[in-house]
Amino acid sequence: MPKLIIDNNEIEVEEGLTVLQACEIAGAEIPRFCFHERLSIAGNCRMCLVEMERAPKPIASCAMPVADGMVIKTNSEKIIKAREGVMEFLLINHPLDCPICDQGGECDLQDQAMGYGSDRSRYIEGKRAVKDKDLGPLVATVMTRCIHCTRCIRFATEIAGVPELGATGRGEHMEVGTYVEEALTSELSGNLIDLCPVGALTSKPYSFNARPWELTKTESIDVMDALGSNIRVDTRGNEVLRVVPRNHDDINQEWISDKTRFACDGLRRQRLDQPFVRRRGKLEPSNWEDAIKLCANKIKNTDPLKIASIAGDQVDCETMFSTKLLLKKIGCTNVDCLQDGAKLDQKVRSSYIFNTKIAGIDEADAILIVGSNPRLESPVLNARIRSRFLKGGLQIGLIGGAIDLTYPYQHLGDEPQLLEQFIAGKNKFSKVLKKAKNPMIILGSGAINREDGAQILHNARKIAETTGMIADNWNGFNVLQSAASRVGGLDIGFVPEKLFNLEDMELIYLIGADEIDFNKTKNAFVVYQGHHGDNGAHHADVILPGAAYTEKSATFVNLEGRPQRTQKAVFPLGQAKEDWRIIRALSGAIDKPLPFDDLSDLRKLLSDTVPSFGSMNEIITNAWGDFGLEGPMTNRRISNISVNFFMSDPICRASITMAECAKAQSDRLAREAV
Amino acid sequence: MNDPKIKSFDTFSFNSKSKKEANICIAKYPKGKQASAVMPLLDIAQRQHNGWLPRVAMDYVADFLKMPRMAVYEVASFYTMYNLSPVGQNHVQVCTNLPCWLRGSDRVVNAIEKNLKIKMGETTEDNLFTLTEVECLGACVNAPMIQINDAYYEDLDETSVDILLTEIASGGAPKVGSQIGRRSCEPINGLTTLFDSSKD
């Protein structure tokens, strides 16, 4: 490992680092605009200049690899002067519009100008003006502020895999944009806002809403997909103003999807803020006492075998756990967290989680994707596959409909019988899997949400076993869940002991379940507990207003089986209550009180019952087992479930931003079809 | 960039001659590195399309080379020799850099503007000439000079450039190179060798 001296301190660092990274390790802060750890090196802003012994000029530390015996000075008079010079050049054309710029207060240029900028300009010439670009409904542009660091271009090309941004023109006429005035087609485009070191790319929905110092910042977990991205919820008063990513190398790195970032305006609209009761066919406002009493009476007077509860896609574990306990107390086991009809096997944990782990993708060298469109089901995970692909040596096969995944793959077809070919080793891609050191299979909802899902699961297990995906320290069998509540629900066992038919039920207790077939609930008394007036609420007889994910501390288990906790950023709206409290109150009303009075008791009971909840933020190893059903598959082709990415859950459906995205997308598809 | 005239072109494809030339260019690069041929291919497209590149032509080249369209826009907009808006049949490019300027390029520009009755950056009504100002074209030894399409015309003054343009306008093909009888870039006072004693 190379040894070098940085500011008179000797330090030994890993080979392949840049001088800038070595300086950071040595504790010297290096200003930068274009350099970003997760992007390729551009070396064009020149802000990171340092002095290197025996070099005639200052060097750009971000683009200089470390070498043994280097002597670096990061703070000499010469360097400070050089950086001041660079800063002066950057500011030649940068407007002085900080007071009306949304980046103000969290702007790299502003911060670094405090250190290296002059308090007056030596230029009397006019500044250049650049026409703003239209990048769609999410990213606002003020291109005059652009300092040409090209981070956005590199992000779009490298991480997002949509090479639609570029720099046209040259010299003073260089402009960053799409050239063709089209919105970006990425599900990760919001990350451009975080990457932009100046105010050239800012959030359109959040524009002119707040200054960063006015916001209260709460670290939390995302529930828009099953990845469990780490987020920070920024609030002012009782309003969520924006969601930004937090870094977690093993989950989302520092990216989040556009849905995670921009659906938060849906938290302010279509909300259920008080109990409702249906009288004479119309939902009328009510109060907690009456609503709970009505529900309790119904539960008491209904045959427990005719009661069922369905949990939706964004329900926390505490709520599902207490609901299950409550129903068990009255002798009912009709609970289900698989509202989409996925044929998953609850008994073997390794059969429904992403065993390889998200970070494990970095080690894979062959991936077989079955019935999944990871780009829509989990955009950040898809970016991880892409970044693995870009490193080279990864082969990808796809069974299912052909889609643009932002990386090339072999399309193997869409017949379920292909899976049998794999078990027999007859498919051309099965050789690739067998030869690979760390092969993976990813099953998506398109493979499991079918009548023969259990058989497909069985065959996928066989493929995993016959192609060497199951080894001592490697498990390549993965199910790509798309709902945040799914793994947690299965861990708790929120699945029916005996299959039940929803149409036969007399009382249906829906917890945030909006995507079921409501023709089947017509004859039943429907209770809807949730936070949005969506499908479920429209069909309900009683509505009990719950809290959204930003309004409660709640546990969610992500697709790799990692339990994580959201934090309460704001209070539940109006009379709405945290969901577990509603269940607890209901249990009191039917004289079968649950054995806990606060969240910590509930959590203790939960981790005593289900040990995987004992260790937060950690993944326990799961034994391999026997799962799935042996038997013939149907001939129905495997398709990717065609979800509308921007309209997949109640929060998104209430969000204006998401509606604008959906419209922009359909407009583009219509234009392309012409 | 968003000239309505440009959008009105909605199709472009290489003719058989262009396609042949394009494939020769691509063959010069290793397999899988065909995008390296983007610059000659843009030139071929421009020559086929009356000296300028509409967006469809850039898109066609991008698809032809299996590279992102944006990357082609970047190349085409970076180099001034790719014309992104229509030009006349004869693209008159006048060098006004220092050596040409010292040798009287201002007078040449005035003469051209007077002859063609257009200003710098404009195209004549009959679409015969477009006049643009360019940076050094590397013929300083015979300054001042202009380039019309692919040909250099050097050692110009008001009179010779006037004659030149009039001849081209009437369909003639004037002599390329120096307009004062100089051969190539030989010294104006005849050849010299190191054995000659200095004349100055």
PDB file of C-alpha atoms in Angstrom, chain B residues 71-185:
ATOM      1  CA  ALA B  71     -23.336  11.830 -27.784  1.00  0.00           C
ATOM      2  CA  VAL B  72     -23.753  12.656 -31.478  1.00  0.00           C
ATOM      3  CA  TYR B  73     -25.385  16.002 -30.697  1.00  0.00           C
ATOM      4  CA  GLU B  74     -22.421  16.784 -28.473  1.00  0.00           C
ATOM      5  CA  VAL B  75     -19.907  16.086 -31.242  1.00  0.00           C
ATOM      6  CA  ALA B  76     -21.886  17.854 -33.940  1.00  0.00           C
ATOM      7  CA  SER B  77     -22.431  20.974 -31.857  1.00  0.00           C
ATOM      8  CA  PHE B  78     -18.816  21.113 -30.678  1.00  0.00           C
ATOM      9  CA  TYR B  79     -17.196  21.350 -34.108  1.00  0.00           C
ATOM     10  CA  THR B  80     -17.992  24.413 -36.154  1.00  0.00           C
ATOM     11  CA  MET B  81     -17.468  22.569 -39.429  1.00  0.00           C
ATOM     12  CA  TYR B  82     -20.723  20.688 -38.883  1.00  0.00           C
ATOM     13  CA  ASN B  83     -23.495  23.041 -39.930  1.00  0.00           C
ATOM     14  CA  LEU B  84     -26.629  22.590 -37.866  1.00  0.00           C
ATOM     15  CA  SER B  85     -28.686  25.005 -39.936  1.00  0.00           C
ATOM     16  CA  PRO B  86     -29.068  25.222 -43.732  1.00  0.00           C
ATOM     17  CA  VAL B  87     -26.258  26.783 -45.804  1.00  0.00           C
ATOM     18  CA  GLY B  88     -26.162  27.955 -49.421  1.00  0.00           C
ATOM     19  CA  GLN B  89     -24.576  25.981 -52.235  1.00  0.00           C
ATOM     20  CA  ASN B  90     -21.294  27.765 -51.697  1.00  0.00           C
ATOM     21  CA  HIS B  91     -20.279  28.122 -48.094  1.00  0.00           C
ATOM     22  CA  VAL B  92     -17.858  31.060 -47.996  1.00  0.00           C
ATOM     23  CA  GLN B  93     -15.749  30.875 -44.841  1.00  0.00           C
ATOM     24  CA  VAL B  94     -13.527  33.859 -44.227  1.00  0.00           C
ATOM     25  CA  CYS B  95     -10.572  33.671 -41.906  1.00  0.00           C
ATOM     26  CA  THR B  96     -10.237  36.811 -39.783  1.00  0.00           C
ATOM     27  CA  ASN B  97      -7.582  35.604 -37.374  1.00  0.00           C
ATOM     28  CA  LEU B  98      -4.459  37.616 -36.732  1.00  0.00           C
ATOM     29  CA  PRO B  99      -2.233  36.777 -39.762  1.00  0.00           C
ATOM     30  CA  CYS B 100      -5.105  37.179 -42.249  1.00  0.00           C
ATOM     31  CA  TRP B 101      -6.278  40.306 -40.467  1.00  0.00           C
ATOM     32  CA  LEU B 102      -2.795  41.852 -40.615  1.00  0.00           C
ATOM     33  CA  ARG B 103      -2.713  41.087 -44.349  1.00  0.00           C
ATOM     34  CA  GLY B 104      -6.091  42.761 -44.985  1.00  0.00           C
ATOM     35  CA  SER B 105      -8.911  40.324 -44.261  1.00  0.00           C
ATOM     36  CA  ASP B 106     -11.163  43.252 -43.294  1.00  0.00           C
ATOM     37  CA  ARG B 107     -10.961  44.546 -46.865  1.00  0.00           C
ATOM     38  CA  VAL B 108     -11.714  41.025 -48.165  1.00  0.00           C
ATOM     39  CA  VAL B 109     -14.782  40.758 -45.901  1.00  0.00           C
ATOM     40  CA  ASN B 110     -16.048  44.156 -47.098  1.00  0.00           C
ATOM     41  CA  ALA B 111     -15.580  43.153 -50.702  1.00  0.00           C
ATOM     42  CA  ILE B 112     -17.452  39.885 -50.221  1.00  0.00           C
ATOM     43  CA  GLU B 113     -20.319  41.573 -48.376  1.00  0.00           C
ATOM     44  CA  LYS B 114     -20.535  44.162 -51.165  1.00  0.00           C
ATOM     45  CA  ASN B 115     -20.426  41.545 -53.911  1.00  0.00           C
ATOM     46  CA  LEU B 116     -22.976  39.154 -52.360  1.00  0.00           C
ATOM     47  CA  LYS B 117     -25.107  41.920 -50.804  1.00  0.00           C
ATOM     48  CA  ILE B 118     -25.316  40.011 -47.506  1.00  0.00           C
ATOM     49  CA  LYS B 119     -23.806  40.437 -44.071  1.00  0.00           C
ATOM     50  CA  MET B 120     -21.701  37.958 -42.127  1.00  0.00           C
ATOM     51  CA  GLY B 121     -23.754  34.885 -41.155  1.00  0.00           C
ATOM     52  CA  GLU B 122     -26.377  35.382 -43.848  1.00  0.00           C
ATOM     53  CA  THR B 123     -27.374  33.483 -46.978  1.00  0.00           C
ATOM     54  CA  THR B 124     -28.138  35.074 -50.350  1.00  0.00           C
ATOM     55  CA  GLU B 125     -31.717  35.007 -51.538  1.00  0.00           C
ATOM     56  CA  ASP B 126     -30.902  32.695 -54.420  1.00  0.00           C
ATOM     57  CA  ASN B 127     -29.357  30.287 -51.868  1.00  0.00           C
ATOM     58  CA  LEU B 128     -26.081  30.377 -53.808  1.00  0.00           C
ATOM     59  CA  PHE B 129     -23.845  31.724 -51.029  1.00  0.00           C
ATOM     60  CA  THR B 130     -23.617  31.631 -47.246  1.00  0.00           C
ATOM     61  CA  LEU B 131     -21.002  33.847 -45.623  1.00  0.00           C
ATOM     62  CA  THR B 132     -19.457  32.897 -42.281  1.00  0.00           C
ATOM     63  CA  GLU B 133     -16.495  34.048 -40.269  1.00  0.00           C
ATOM     64  CA  VAL B 134     -14.166  31.272 -39.145  1.00  0.00           C
ATOM     65  CA  GLU B 135     -11.069  30.818 -37.038  1.00  0.00           C
ATOM     66  CA  CYS B 136      -7.635  30.068 -38.492  1.00  0.00           C
ATOM     67  CA  LEU B 137      -7.720  27.541 -41.319  1.00  0.00           C
ATOM     68  CA  GLY B 138      -3.979  26.977 -41.294  1.00  0.00           C
ATOM     69  CA  ALA B 139      -3.037  28.747 -44.514  1.00  0.00           C
ATOM     70  CA  CYS B 140      -1.487  31.802 -42.866  1.00  0.00           C
ATOM     71  CA  VAL B 141       1.500  31.664 -45.167  1.00  0.00           C
ATOM     72  CA  ASN B 142      -0.726  32.849 -48.012  1.00  0.00           C
ATOM     73  CA  ALA B 143      -2.937  35.185 -45.969  1.00  0.00           C
ATOM     74  CA  PRO B 144      -5.525  36.485 -46.375  1.00  0.00           C
ATOM     75  CA  MET B 145      -7.544  33.486 -47.425  1.00  0.00           C
ATOM     76  CA  ILE B 146     -11.065  32.145 -47.632  1.00  0.00           C
ATOM     77  CA  GLN B 147     -12.510  28.652 -47.962  1.00  0.00           C
ATOM     78  CA  ILE B 148     -15.435  27.969 -50.270  1.00  0.00           C
ATOM     79  CA  ASN B 149     -16.821  24.495 -49.640  1.00  0.00           C
ATOM     80  CA  ASP B 150     -13.691  22.302 -49.790  1.00  0.00           C
ATOM     81  CA  ALA B 151     -11.393  24.657 -51.711  1.00  0.00           C
ATOM     82  CA  TYR B 152      -8.926  27.237 -50.332  1.00  0.00           C
ATOM     83  CA  TYR B 153      -8.441  30.552 -52.146  1.00  0.00           C
ATOM     84  CA  GLU B 154      -5.374  32.428 -50.945  1.00  0.00           C
ATOM     85  CA  ASP B 155      -3.423  35.668 -51.375  1.00  0.00           C
ATOM     86  CA  LEU B 156      -6.658  37.576 -51.812  1.00  0.00           C
ATOM     87  CA  ASP B 157      -7.483  41.254 -52.044  1.00  0.00           C
ATOM     88  CA  GLU B 158     -10.665  43.246 -52.851  1.00  0.00           C
ATOM     89  CA  THR B 159     -10.328  42.767 -56.598  1.00  0.00           C
ATOM     90  CA  SER B 160      -9.378  39.120 -56.712  1.00  0.00           C
ATOM     91  CA  VAL B 161     -12.105  38.034 -54.286  1.00  0.00           C
ATOM     92  CA  ASP B 162     -14.643  40.014 -56.333  1.00  0.00           C
ATOM     93  CA  ILE B 163     -13.602  38.248 -59.527  1.00  0.00           C
ATOM     94  CA  LEU B 164     -13.607  34.914 -57.724  1.00  0.00           C
ATOM     95  CA  LEU B 165     -17.173  35.231 -56.471  1.00  0.00           C
ATOM     96  CA  THR B 166     -18.504  36.539 -59.746  1.00  0.00           C
ATOM     97  CA  GLU B 167     -16.972  33.567 -61.539  1.00  0.00           C
ATOM     98  CA  ILE B 168     -18.461  31.066 -59.069  1.00  0.00           C
ATOM     99  CA  ALA B 169     -21.865  32.765 -59.279  1.00  0.00           C
ATOM    100  CA  SER B 170     -21.851  32.315 -63.069  1.00  0.00           C
ATOM    101  CA  GLY B 171     -21.076  28.625 -62.697  1.00  0.00           C
ATOM    102  CA  GLY B 172     -17.348  28.784 -63.293  1.00  0.00           C
ATOM    103  CA  ALA B 173     -14.617  26.869 -61.445  1.00  0.00           C
ATOM    104  CA  PRO B 174     -11.839  29.318 -60.620  1.00  0.00           C
ATOM    105  CA  LYS B 175      -8.297  28.216 -59.907  1.00  0.00           C
ATOM    106  CA  VAL B 176      -7.870  26.901 -56.394  1.00  0.00           C
ATOM    107  CA  GLY B 177      -5.051  28.144 -54.145  1.00  0.00           C
ATOM    108  CA  SER B 178      -3.040  31.327 -54.483  1.00  0.00           C
ATOM    109  CA  GLN B 179      -4.681  33.984 -56.610  1.00  0.00           C
ATOM    110  CA  ILE B 180      -1.402  35.808 -57.406  1.00  0.00           C
ATOM    111  CA  GLY B 181       0.352  32.977 -59.195  1.00  0.00           C
ATOM    112  CA  ARG B 182       2.276  31.632 -56.240  1.00  0.00           C
ATOM    113  CA  ARG B 183       2.863  27.881 -56.426  1.00  0.00           C
ATOM    114  CA  SER B 184       1.698  26.177 -53.267  1.00  0.00           C
ATOM    115  CA  CYS B 185       3.297  28.141 -50.427  1.00  0.00           C
TER     116      CYS B 185
END
